[in-house]
């Protein structure tokens, strides 16, 4: 198979900005995020809580509650059109159909009062023209079998609360996949689940993406999950992508001090020594309200310089798609110019 | 030979399942903890791992007597806690403190950080259980000292929990747990809700405190790498039972129970090169619900190595080497059960139950 990055681009997100108006001030939840998703690729998005992972993807799905939220800038090109500019009516033919999403919390996205069968049939009929109720039911059972729900034929008529958390999450995945989407956005699909169930579900997503050529955006904070699943990774911090690289490159040569710290902070089952002190990034993640226009990581960065406190770092291409937003990779002249501009 | 500080024997915690609107009848019970035994030694960390609902939280809650155990015994420093009178219990509870998973839910939102940390001191002081008794000012100093020790500036004393981040709230919970100079801390998923970059700060803090105060920990987590990092010994739980217990090093190098093996193989490792070449044991099915009595191995339904014998014989703990015990019939050195048919196994079980 050709390297992922040579394949057709299915989604091109450019300079996405999504802000929330709150009593305390403007929350720049996503502030200039750009990435491309290729056919059959699994792209990981990692970052701390509140760094903007969910908002990025909810913006693409056009599901930002407004007010208080608003996509204030950028575009997302899918099949030649900017879906951020579509009318809601047109968006409905894409959402859940060509782009589907598995939400962070499976219970909130299943209706507790409706049988699984009713919900699945409705979803399938909404997205497949001319399909009969019976055909849709057959299709639902097939999908449930595919995601490993035992005695699917009987259990398809159960209510959500009669399923365990892991089973509900699999129902969500079955529903997301039942429409053969081009893009599957999975927001922390396994965070609430046990490792053995997590392994089952990740295995499933991987198989389906390989078999059907689905492109996947996988949001997680688990660096282990990323390592096993993703071709490429975006690391987010305070609403921005601070580093982006092929997975193996990112782990072997992390360029941003935040990425480096993150990778060093996680204990490893295979190599860590008992009693060894863990590396830790000091300080707290920033409050994203009224952030000053400079590197958001500088208060915690062991390598911070004057310019980091004064100005955002531009994105530097380190080659082969490895990009980083950090002043360490800029020349002295560039830093001097930026510093002078900021002071002016 | 070191003396255990805590001895748990055949501890059971069953919750009644009732039905009926007015006359509540007990129709069954949830066997949240179904007979667990282990010792904990001074200064060590016993890690407990296992999947959601296997009884980890319930186990530490019944050890600390937050729940009244259905059966078994808990001996702390020579005192049987399950039958202790209230005053003995209050004195013992001072040495046994808990830290919880959710720093958001476990702190009273209407209390300032100062009152939260001072509360145990105030309570024990009022009942004349502190020797020497503390003055108001001494309590104030103690609160400040604790805050600084866990990495919180004392200028935040008068703030409320919602003004702090998750990691900072966990520090508040730790300061409160330390207030009475406990001997043992039962930590129930203390880092699970935290960001990776904050997790390592808290894990390091807990290790430092352990060395400084010679603390003993029981540490619950579902993250196997975290458990390996922090534990001296590890107990693996499944459906209310301990299936394997061992020195941490042995458990990770040489897991014996098929469930432990599956668990270790399922846990992701943050290294793409390692992940690419890994073989996973993917278990099928979900963890069954703990509401029925079982007569065979509790892992039988999902076990890739099950034998007919296992379906109707509960395995005891088999000793394998020093400090390594496993509850699995594969490790019975006196007999190989592979050739026992289902009929023979059933007949044997029927005979034994008579
Ligand atoms: N409806 C809203 N109103 C105000 N602020 C919001 C709203 N939704 C999100 N935010 C803010 O946007 C920022 C980014 O949130 P987002 O949910 O994208 O984080 P995340 O990276 O997905 O975090 P997590 O790992 O916790 O899921 C946060 O600071 C959050 O508080
Ligand atoms: N107070 C209670 N009443 C009835 N059932 C309970 C109670 N507390 C726990 N249970 C049940 O006991 C079993 C064990 O629960 P417990 O909370 O101890 O599991 P756990 O291992 O801590 O899980 P998790 O990893 O999800 O925290 C579960 O089936 C749970 O539903
Ligand atoms: Mg999120
Ligand atoms: Mg628990």
XYZ file of C-alpha atoms and ligand atoms in Angstrom:
762
model
C 0.000 0.000 0.000
C 1.163 3.511 -0.713
C 2.341 5.619 2.192
C -0.661 7.267 3.779
C 0.477 10.775 3.020
C 0.549 10.162 -0.729
C -3.070 9.125 -0.778
C -6.002 11.316 -1.667
C -6.915 14.019 0.840
C -10.446 13.537 2.172
C -10.564 16.407 4.633
C -8.531 19.580 4.689
C -8.929 21.764 7.757
C -7.384 25.227 7.466
C -6.897 27.656 10.304
C -9.988 26.666 12.257
C -10.951 29.061 15.037
C -13.778 28.377 17.463
C -14.452 30.746 20.334
C -16.884 30.707 23.246
C -18.288 33.823 24.840
C -18.475 33.328 28.600
C -19.040 35.630 31.570
C -15.369 35.380 32.425
C -14.196 36.338 28.932
C -13.584 34.885 25.492
C -12.523 31.237 25.497
C -10.380 30.624 22.424
C -11.068 26.888 22.554
C -9.611 26.300 19.095
C -7.328 28.944 17.694
C -5.849 28.290 14.273
C -5.902 24.529 13.826
C -4.896 23.053 10.450
C -4.514 19.440 9.368
C -5.236 17.137 6.460
C -6.798 13.700 6.631
C -5.963 11.175 3.929
C -7.951 8.245 2.626
C -7.719 5.267 4.949
C -5.564 7.173 7.396
C -5.974 7.119 11.159
C -5.063 10.503 12.555
C -4.636 10.852 16.307
C -5.355 14.013 18.254
C -3.834 14.069 21.729
C -3.660 16.727 24.393
C -4.710 17.539 27.926
C -8.223 18.080 29.090
C -9.537 21.367 27.712
C -6.957 21.661 24.950
C -9.667 21.779 22.274
C -9.774 18.249 20.904
C -13.534 17.825 21.124
C -14.289 21.376 20.028
C -12.131 20.911 16.910
C -14.173 17.929 15.860
C -17.535 19.276 16.939
C -16.741 22.311 14.773
C -16.166 20.046 11.784
C -19.460 18.279 12.520
C -21.087 21.714 12.909
C -22.329 20.789 16.372
C -20.977 23.709 18.394
C -23.718 25.099 20.642
C -24.281 28.673 19.527
C -24.454 30.778 21.563
C -22.067 30.656 23.420
C -19.839 29.097 20.765
C -19.018 30.178 17.258
C -16.672 29.096 14.505
C -15.092 32.469 13.848
C -12.592 31.505 11.196
C -11.142 28.873 8.923
C -12.438 26.281 6.524
C -12.877 22.518 6.306
C -12.806 21.240 2.744
C -14.618 17.946 2.207
C -15.334 16.710 -1.346
C -14.469 20.107 -2.746
C -16.746 22.192 -0.523
C -16.145 24.082 2.667
C -18.514 22.335 5.047
C -18.183 25.134 7.584
C -20.025 27.377 5.123
C -22.858 24.953 4.277
C -26.500 25.571 5.137
C -27.674 23.351 8.000
C -29.948 21.516 5.531
C -27.003 20.550 3.342
C -24.896 19.675 6.342
C -27.508 17.122 7.366
C -26.766 15.063 4.286
C -23.142 14.863 5.386
C -23.389 14.538 9.149
C -23.862 10.968 10.306
C -23.786 9.941 6.686
C -20.478 10.752 5.066
C -18.870 11.911 8.283
C -19.956 10.122 11.408
C -18.916 10.564 14.967
C -18.650 8.430 18.079
C -19.107 10.738 21.027
C -17.104 10.873 24.226
C -20.057 9.753 26.348
C -22.110 6.930 24.805
C -25.008 7.290 27.233
C -25.772 10.859 26.232
C -25.932 9.974 22.560
C -28.283 7.013 22.854
C -31.896 7.738 23.731
C -32.593 5.847 26.978
C -36.319 5.545 26.220
C -36.012 3.906 22.813
C -35.052 0.365 21.964
C -31.657 -0.088 20.297
C -33.452 -1.503 17.243
C -35.663 1.586 16.894
C -32.654 3.892 17.089
C -30.547 1.905 14.671
C -33.343 1.509 12.131
C -34.005 5.235 12.265
C -30.346 6.074 11.701
C -29.980 3.619 8.842
C -33.179 4.763 7.116
C -32.157 8.360 7.461
C -28.951 7.669 5.598
C -29.918 4.982 3.115
C -32.548 6.033 0.621
C -35.386 3.617 -0.079
C -34.459 0.989 2.476
C -37.414 -0.763 4.118
C -37.874 -1.103 7.862
C -37.218 -4.825 7.701
C -34.085 -4.429 5.648
C -32.862 -1.821 8.094
C -33.497 -4.204 10.991
C -31.536 -6.952 9.223
C -28.745 -4.477 8.633
C -28.781 -3.456 12.328
C -28.435 -7.053 13.453
C -25.606 -7.558 10.993
C -23.792 -4.493 12.341
C -24.263 -5.594 15.958
C -22.808 -8.988 15.086
C -19.908 -7.249 13.425
C -19.087 -5.333 16.597
C -19.292 -8.523 18.625
C -22.610 -8.228 20.467
C -23.582 -11.791 21.388
C -27.084 -13.000 20.361
C -27.556 -9.816 18.337
C -30.855 -10.962 16.888
C -32.450 -11.044 20.324
C -30.619 -8.184 21.949
C -31.231 -5.684 19.184
C -34.604 -5.042 20.836
C -33.122 -4.208 24.241
C -33.039 -0.751 25.816
C -29.664 1.005 26.251
C -29.617 0.543 30.042
C -29.788 -3.214 29.560
C -26.352 -3.082 27.949
C -23.028 -2.637 29.729
C -20.900 0.449 29.030
C -18.725 -1.511 26.642
C -21.733 -2.852 24.763
C -23.302 0.611 24.482
C -20.067 1.944 23.076
C -20.105 -0.875 20.530
C -23.681 0.006 19.602
C -22.519 3.578 18.975
C -19.729 2.275 16.791
C -22.144 -0.017 14.954
C -24.421 2.950 14.301
C -21.561 5.151 13.185
C -20.407 2.439 10.821
C -23.822 1.432 9.544
C -23.808 4.363 7.164
C -20.443 3.493 5.575
C -19.050 6.925 6.294
C -15.950 8.206 4.547
C -14.739 9.692 7.806
C -15.208 8.352 11.302
C -14.509 10.752 14.141
C -14.029 8.843 17.390
C -13.858 11.075 20.454
C -12.244 9.099 23.284
C -14.154 5.987 22.197
C -12.604 3.795 24.868
C -11.787 6.102 27.763
C -14.573 4.831 29.992
C -13.875 1.199 29.185
C -11.700 -1.531 30.587
C -8.482 -2.425 28.842
C -9.683 -5.799 27.617
C -12.839 -4.217 26.170
C -10.766 -1.318 24.842
C -8.592 -3.804 22.978
C -11.701 -5.372 21.400
C -13.064 -2.029 20.243
C -9.820 -0.618 18.907
C -9.267 -3.848 17.038
C -12.698 -3.388 15.496
C -12.103 0.196 14.394
C -8.754 -0.788 12.925
C -10.213 -3.710 10.960
C -13.049 -1.648 9.590
C -10.804 1.190 8.545
C -8.531 -1.273 6.774
C -11.375 -3.173 5.099
C -13.550 -0.250 4.079
C -10.874 2.399 3.617
C -12.548 4.662 6.170
C -10.445 7.585 7.378
C -10.447 7.923 11.131
C -9.824 10.839 13.467
C -9.092 9.346 16.861
C -9.173 11.686 19.832
C -7.540 10.391 22.965
C -5.248 11.370 25.779
C -3.752 7.897 25.935
C -0.332 7.807 24.305
C -0.465 4.015 24.324
C -3.643 3.959 22.246
C -2.128 6.433 19.782
C 0.994 4.314 19.438
C -1.046 1.275 18.461
C -3.637 2.915 16.241
C -2.483 6.055 14.462
C -0.482 6.744 11.345
C -0.044 10.378 12.228
C -0.554 12.442 15.389
C -1.449 16.038 16.179
C -0.514 17.223 19.653
C -2.782 19.987 20.926
C -2.086 22.446 23.705
C -4.389 25.307 24.694
C -6.351 25.364 21.440
C -3.438 24.946 19.046
C -1.586 22.138 17.357
C 1.926 22.421 18.719
C 3.341 19.421 16.893
C 2.342 17.067 14.115
C 4.254 14.066 12.826
C 4.093 10.466 11.752
C 3.513 8.430 14.883
C 6.869 6.707 14.968
C 8.721 9.927 14.343
C 6.809 11.724 17.060
C 7.704 9.138 19.685
C 11.300 8.759 18.563
C 12.068 12.431 17.978
C 9.570 14.644 19.778
C 10.434 18.219 18.848
C 8.184 20.319 21.072
C 9.181 20.406 24.761
C 5.552 19.657 25.668
C 5.452 16.519 23.517
C 8.800 15.446 24.873
C 7.618 15.967 28.452
C 4.375 14.140 27.797
C 6.099 11.083 26.391
C 8.604 11.035 29.240
C 5.854 11.414 31.892
C 4.003 8.174 31.218
C 5.204 5.121 33.091
C 5.850 2.224 30.729
C 5.017 -1.348 31.494
C 7.791 -2.777 29.368
C 10.834 -0.719 30.250
C 10.245 1.393 33.363
C 12.121 0.514 36.502
C 10.313 0.307 39.810
C 11.169 3.163 42.127
C 12.511 5.314 39.330
C 11.236 8.872 39.586
C 8.854 9.800 36.835
C 9.626 12.771 34.707
C 7.036 15.430 35.246
C 6.094 18.667 33.581
C 5.770 21.163 36.410
C 2.873 23.575 36.717
C -0.706 23.463 35.535
C -2.287 23.610 32.090
C -3.302 27.197 31.280
C -6.718 28.664 31.643
C -7.752 29.356 28.055
C -9.685 32.507 28.922
C -7.938 35.649 27.720
C -4.681 33.911 26.866
C -1.884 36.356 26.023
C -0.629 36.103 22.419
C 2.470 34.052 23.127
C 3.465 30.417 23.484
C 0.848 28.967 25.859
C 3.326 26.392 27.143
C 6.055 28.853 28.166
C 5.199 28.991 31.913
C 5.836 25.235 32.144
C 8.613 24.983 29.578
C 12.122 24.160 30.779
C 13.546 25.765 27.628
C 11.507 28.975 27.535
C 13.228 32.070 26.111
C 12.261 35.753 26.053
C 10.668 35.419 22.650
C 8.383 32.612 23.898
C 6.891 34.998 26.441
C 6.358 37.630 23.763
C 5.028 35.968 20.654
C 3.454 32.823 19.165
C 5.952 30.538 17.508
C 5.396 30.082 13.773
C 5.081 26.549 12.407
C 8.401 25.109 11.323
C 8.576 22.222 8.883
C 11.240 19.782 10.043
C 10.817 17.668 6.915
C 8.604 14.751 5.871
C 5.506 16.298 7.346
C 6.973 16.776 10.816
C 5.820 20.213 11.938
C 6.360 22.020 15.198
C 5.315 25.373 16.648
C 8.259 26.214 18.890
C 10.819 29.023 18.811
C 13.645 26.535 19.391
C 13.475 25.795 15.682
C 13.797 29.355 14.443
C 16.903 31.377 13.676
C 18.254 34.076 15.982
C 17.246 36.744 13.452
C 13.643 35.525 13.326
C 13.458 35.542 17.106
C 14.951 39.014 17.326
C 12.451 40.363 14.787
C 9.492 38.786 16.606
C 10.676 40.065 19.957
C 11.063 43.602 18.585
C 7.601 43.471 16.961
C 6.017 42.299 20.194
C 7.658 45.069 22.166
C 6.518 47.688 19.678
C 10.314 -11.694 59.515
C 8.334 -8.519 58.951
C 4.942 -8.330 60.652
C 1.983 -7.422 58.485
C 0.351 -4.124 59.402
C -2.903 -5.277 57.840
C -4.304 -8.797 57.510
C -7.388 -9.397 55.413
C -8.982 -12.852 55.624
C -11.815 -14.157 53.466
C -13.365 -10.699 53.321
C -16.832 -10.634 51.803
C -19.025 -7.709 50.931
C -22.401 -8.611 49.500
C -25.017 -5.984 48.723
C -28.646 -6.998 48.941
C -30.774 -6.732 45.816
C -34.309 -5.958 46.821
C -37.588 -5.752 44.995
C -41.099 -4.632 45.836
C -42.318 -1.115 46.446
C -43.462 -1.176 50.044
C -42.329 -4.474 51.467
C -38.737 -4.662 50.333
C -37.831 -8.291 49.877
C -34.287 -9.409 49.317
C -34.273 -11.253 46.023
C -30.562 -11.800 45.674
C -27.221 -10.229 46.345
C -24.388 -8.575 44.492
C -21.191 -10.303 45.479
C -19.006 -7.235 45.101
C -16.192 -8.745 47.146
C -16.423 -12.485 47.466
C -13.767 -13.791 49.805
C -10.388 -12.099 49.462
C -7.311 -12.621 51.652
C -3.959 -10.865 51.736
C -1.399 -9.246 54.038
C 0.068 -5.775 53.748
C 3.471 -4.976 55.249
C 4.621 -1.701 56.705
C 6.111 0.727 54.200
C 5.071 -1.214 51.126
C 2.552 -0.470 48.392
C 0.059 -3.133 47.500
C -1.398 -2.373 44.089
C -4.859 -3.643 43.171
C -5.792 -3.891 39.495
C -8.811 -5.256 37.749
C -11.608 -4.174 35.487
C -14.518 -1.942 36.222
C -16.904 -3.474 38.733
C -14.553 -6.198 39.952
C -14.803 -4.897 43.508
C -11.661 -2.808 44.028
C -13.407 0.193 45.580
C -15.704 -1.986 47.621
C -12.697 -3.926 48.942
C -10.941 -0.847 50.337
C -14.216 0.558 51.625
C -14.916 -2.559 53.624
C -11.313 -2.727 54.840
C -11.658 0.800 56.228
C -15.094 -0.188 57.588
C -16.935 2.442 55.571
C -19.085 -0.579 54.793
C -19.768 -3.253 57.367
C -18.309 -6.427 55.830
C -20.686 -9.328 55.241
C -18.031 -11.767 56.337
C -14.363 -12.326 57.029
C -11.885 -10.403 59.112
C -9.719 -7.306 58.874
C -6.922 -7.053 61.423
C -5.097 -3.737 61.575
C -2.114 -3.483 63.921
C -3.420 -6.450 65.870
C -6.956 -5.050 66.225
C -9.913 -6.868 64.676
C -11.798 -4.025 63.027
C -14.959 -5.870 62.063
C -15.963 -6.301 65.711
C -14.252 -3.266 67.279
C -16.270 -0.949 69.541
C -16.855 2.604 68.251
C -14.070 4.233 70.268
C -11.431 1.670 69.258
C -12.668 2.069 65.708
C -12.360 5.858 65.818
C -8.792 5.553 67.061
C -7.956 3.044 64.337
C -9.633 5.117 61.629
C -7.160 7.859 62.381
C -4.362 5.603 61.152
C -6.297 4.520 58.072
C -7.065 7.288 55.601
C -8.480 7.318 52.103
C -7.828 9.270 48.924
C -10.500 9.119 46.237
C -10.536 9.117 42.460
C -12.675 12.083 41.833
C -11.193 15.161 43.430
C -14.239 17.068 42.173
C -16.797 14.977 43.996
C -14.883 14.109 47.137
C -14.336 17.639 48.441
C -17.160 19.620 49.973
C -17.699 22.531 47.565
C -18.907 24.868 50.311
C -15.834 24.508 52.498
C -12.612 26.464 52.079
C -9.415 24.554 51.528
C -8.416 25.402 55.095
C -11.563 23.866 56.609
C -11.328 20.810 54.385
C -7.785 20.043 55.483
C -8.403 21.008 59.118
C -11.635 19.046 59.512
C -10.128 15.715 60.659
C -7.880 17.578 63.117
C -10.816 19.534 64.500
C -12.955 16.422 64.917
C -10.288 14.376 66.686
C -9.298 17.371 68.796
C -12.870 17.889 69.949
C -13.115 14.271 71.055
C -9.837 14.507 72.942
C -8.210 11.944 70.719
C -5.151 14.053 69.892
C -2.156 13.855 72.149
C -1.241 16.615 72.889
C -4.419 18.543 72.080
C -3.989 21.292 69.499
C -4.818 24.971 69.871
C -6.593 26.856 67.097
C -3.324 28.432 66.082
C -1.526 25.088 66.027
C -4.201 23.676 63.737
C -3.726 26.704 61.484
C 0.024 26.071 61.332
C -0.502 22.384 60.672
C -2.817 23.215 57.734
C -0.229 25.568 56.255
C 2.521 23.018 56.706
C 0.428 20.334 54.994
C -0.440 22.631 52.099
C 3.179 23.499 51.463
C 4.169 19.836 51.753
C 1.802 18.762 48.982
C 2.797 21.658 46.753
C -0.027 24.134 47.341
C 0.790 27.680 48.280
C -0.710 28.613 51.642
C -2.018 31.860 50.187
C -4.833 29.759 48.638
C -6.088 28.771 52.106
C -9.345 30.675 51.857
C -10.300 29.525 48.397
C -12.920 26.952 47.465
C -12.339 23.657 45.603
C -13.893 24.842 42.324
C -11.165 27.465 42.041
C -8.551 24.730 41.636
C -7.571 22.440 38.776
C -8.003 18.658 39.025
C -4.407 18.061 40.032
C -4.541 20.769 42.687
C -7.767 19.328 44.090
C -6.100 15.946 44.353
C -3.329 17.657 46.352
C -5.983 19.047 48.712
C -7.361 15.513 49.188
C -3.860 14.221 49.914
C -3.168 16.992 52.452
C -6.410 16.148 54.231
C -5.566 12.439 54.300
C -2.152 13.253 55.830
C -3.524 15.562 58.535
C -3.730 12.942 61.280
C -0.380 11.270 60.488
C -1.929 8.014 59.313
C -0.002 4.758 58.990
C -1.797 3.465 55.933
C -3.455 5.249 53.046
C -6.024 3.552 50.851
C -5.871 5.353 47.525
C -8.775 4.595 45.169
C -7.729 5.557 41.641
C -6.057 8.775 42.799
C -4.653 9.655 39.379
C -7.216 8.220 36.963
C -9.043 11.501 36.451
C -5.888 13.543 35.888
C -4.081 14.584 32.738
C -0.945 12.649 31.907
C 1.280 15.611 32.689
C -0.357 15.976 36.110
C -0.477 12.236 36.864
C 3.266 11.976 37.126
C 3.412 14.955 39.523
C 0.956 13.260 41.894
C 2.616 9.836 41.617
C 5.968 11.406 42.500
C 4.401 13.269 45.420
C 2.890 10.045 46.777
C 6.264 8.256 46.527
C 8.031 11.118 48.308
C 5.477 11.150 51.111
C 5.738 7.400 51.492
C 9.498 7.596 52.044
C 9.256 10.619 54.315
C 6.558 9.252 56.631
C 7.091 5.508 56.168
C 3.534 5.236 54.844
C 1.918 2.032 53.699
C -0.310 2.246 50.646
C -3.034 0.202 49.102
C -3.225 1.697 45.662
C -6.042 1.009 43.224
C -5.738 1.742 39.544
C -6.827 0.203 36.307
C -3.723 1.483 34.518
C -1.273 -1.402 34.633
C 1.754 0.764 33.981
C 0.872 3.051 36.885
C 0.393 0.027 39.163
C 3.707 -1.435 38.106
C 5.435 1.845 38.734
C 4.124 2.367 42.240
C 3.670 -1.135 43.683
C 5.828 -3.463 45.723
C 3.274 -6.223 45.331
C 0.221 -6.492 43.097
C -3.150 -8.209 43.498
C -5.258 -8.821 40.390
C -9.000 -8.927 40.989
C -11.759 -10.398 38.862
C -15.438 -10.483 39.791
C -14.898 -10.021 43.513
C -11.983 -12.419 43.854
C -8.225 -12.144 43.816
C -7.017 -14.315 40.943
C -3.306 -13.645 41.322
C -1.064 -11.922 43.846
C 2.671 -11.524 43.605
C 5.704 -9.296 43.875
C 5.209 -6.648 41.194
C 8.295 -7.676 39.247
C 7.235 -11.325 39.033
C 3.723 -10.507 38.031
C 4.787 -8.442 35.047
C 7.654 -10.703 33.990
C 5.821 -13.931 34.519
C 2.041 -13.576 34.712
C 0.385 -16.911 35.438
C -3.381 -16.494 35.451
C -4.943 -16.417 31.955
C -6.788 -13.258 32.990
C -3.595 -11.500 34.080
C -1.957 -12.535 30.828
C -4.848 -11.144 28.799
C -4.917 -7.941 30.829
C -1.205 -7.326 30.335
C -1.406 -8.062 26.639
C -4.352 -5.685 26.194
C -2.729 -2.731 27.928
C -1.360 -0.324 25.342
C 2.316 0.553 25.491
C 3.252 4.093 24.478
C 5.727 3.068 21.820
C 4.651 2.587 18.199
C 7.542 0.248 17.425
C 6.579 -2.084 20.263
C 2.861 -1.813 19.492
C 3.323 -2.708 15.836
C 4.841 -6.058 16.710
C 2.647 -6.980 19.628
C 0.380 -9.979 19.776
C -2.799 -9.281 21.696
C -4.996 -11.787 23.432
C -8.419 -10.380 22.657
C -10.919 -11.689 25.175
C -14.484 -12.127 24.043
C -17.527 -11.095 26.017
C -18.014 -8.697 28.880
C -17.287 -9.096 32.543
C -20.352 -10.958 33.832
C -22.502 -9.354 36.469
C -21.645 -10.298 40.055
C -25.220 -10.963 41.118
C -25.227 -14.717 41.047
C -23.486 -17.385 43.010
C -20.833 -19.217 41.070
C -19.720 -22.789 41.520
C -16.790 -22.777 39.135
C -13.920 -20.472 38.241
C -15.205 -16.899 38.030
C -13.252 -16.290 34.822
C -14.626 -19.405 33.115
C -16.884 -17.588 30.574
C -14.058 -15.551 29.074
C -11.058 -17.795 29.681
C -9.124 -18.811 26.563
C -7.632 -21.775 28.435
C -10.692 -23.116 30.211
C -11.142 -26.818 30.837
C -14.444 -28.594 31.668
C -13.208 -29.022 35.240
C -13.096 -25.237 35.722
C -16.814 -24.824 35.065
C -17.793 -26.430 38.351
C -14.765 -26.250 40.646
C -13.664 -22.983 42.251
C -9.865 -22.869 42.179
C -8.054 -22.253 45.471
C -4.860 -20.168 45.603
C -1.888 -22.237 44.425
C 1.571 -21.158 45.577
C 4.053 -20.785 42.759
C 7.460 -19.789 43.999
C 8.125 -17.239 46.674
C 5.317 -14.721 47.171
C 3.478 -15.671 44.008
C 0.002 -17.150 44.257
C -2.533 -17.874 41.555
C -6.129 -19.098 41.582
C -6.176 -21.288 38.491
C -6.469 -25.047 38.047
C -3.660 -25.021 35.485
C -1.259 -24.580 38.378
C -2.355 -27.476 40.548
C 0.851 -29.508 40.670
C -0.932 -32.561 42.024
C -3.147 -33.104 39.003
C -3.591 -32.257 35.333
C -7.240 -31.568 34.550
C -6.986 -31.331 30.768
C -8.319 -34.833 30.209
C -11.248 -34.578 32.599
C -14.482 -34.565 30.593
C -17.490 -32.415 31.401
C -19.425 -35.464 32.638
C -16.600 -36.511 34.955
C -16.197 -32.965 36.233
C -19.929 -32.656 36.898
C -20.032 -35.996 38.679
C -17.069 -35.010 40.816
C -18.660 -31.663 41.714
C -21.942 -33.378 42.617
C -20.103 -35.851 44.839
C -18.177 -33.053 46.561
C -21.301 -31.024 47.267
C -22.922 -33.947 49.115
N -20.205 25.125 25.659
C -19.073 25.683 26.081
N -19.059 26.881 26.713
C -17.923 27.435 27.137
N -16.707 26.888 26.981
C -16.639 25.701 26.365
C -17.812 25.023 25.889
N -17.430 23.852 25.329
C -16.094 23.798 25.462
N -15.604 24.904 26.073
C -14.207 25.184 26.400
O -13.410 24.939 25.282
C -12.151 24.414 25.677
C -11.835 23.167 24.890
O -12.736 22.141 25.262
P -12.727 20.701 24.619
O -13.978 20.045 25.071
O -12.459 20.765 23.164
O -11.487 20.027 25.338
P -10.903 18.561 25.105
O -9.526 18.721 24.574
O -11.850 17.744 24.320
O -10.793 18.046 26.615
P -11.142 16.625 27.265
O -9.892 15.824 27.148
O -11.421 16.985 28.689
O -12.321 16.052 26.553
C -12.243 24.189 27.169
O -11.572 25.229 27.833
C -13.705 24.225 27.460
O -13.933 24.729 28.747
N -23.394 0.364 47.517
C -23.577 -0.581 46.597
N -24.778 -1.223 46.470
C -24.959 -2.186 45.546
N -24.023 -2.598 44.681
C -22.821 -2.005 44.745
C -22.527 -0.968 45.688
N -21.246 -0.557 45.499
C -20.768 -1.304 44.502
N -21.697 -2.172 44.031
C -21.503 -3.167 42.976
O -20.422 -3.977 43.366
C -19.593 -4.302 42.266
C -18.188 -3.831 42.559
O -18.149 -2.408 42.517
P -16.845 -1.545 42.817
O -17.243 -0.127 42.778
O -16.194 -2.050 44.027
O -15.943 -1.902 41.575
P -14.544 -1.278 41.138
O -13.636 -2.441 40.910
O -14.114 -0.234 42.088
O -14.929 -0.662 39.734
P -14.413 0.687 39.014
O -13.117 0.329 38.374
O -15.484 0.922 37.990
O -14.318 1.759 40.059
C -20.234 -3.650 41.057
O -21.028 -4.604 40.415
C -21.079 -2.561 41.658
O -22.174 -2.287 40.831
Mg -13.078 16.126 24.799
Mg -13.824 1.855 41.866
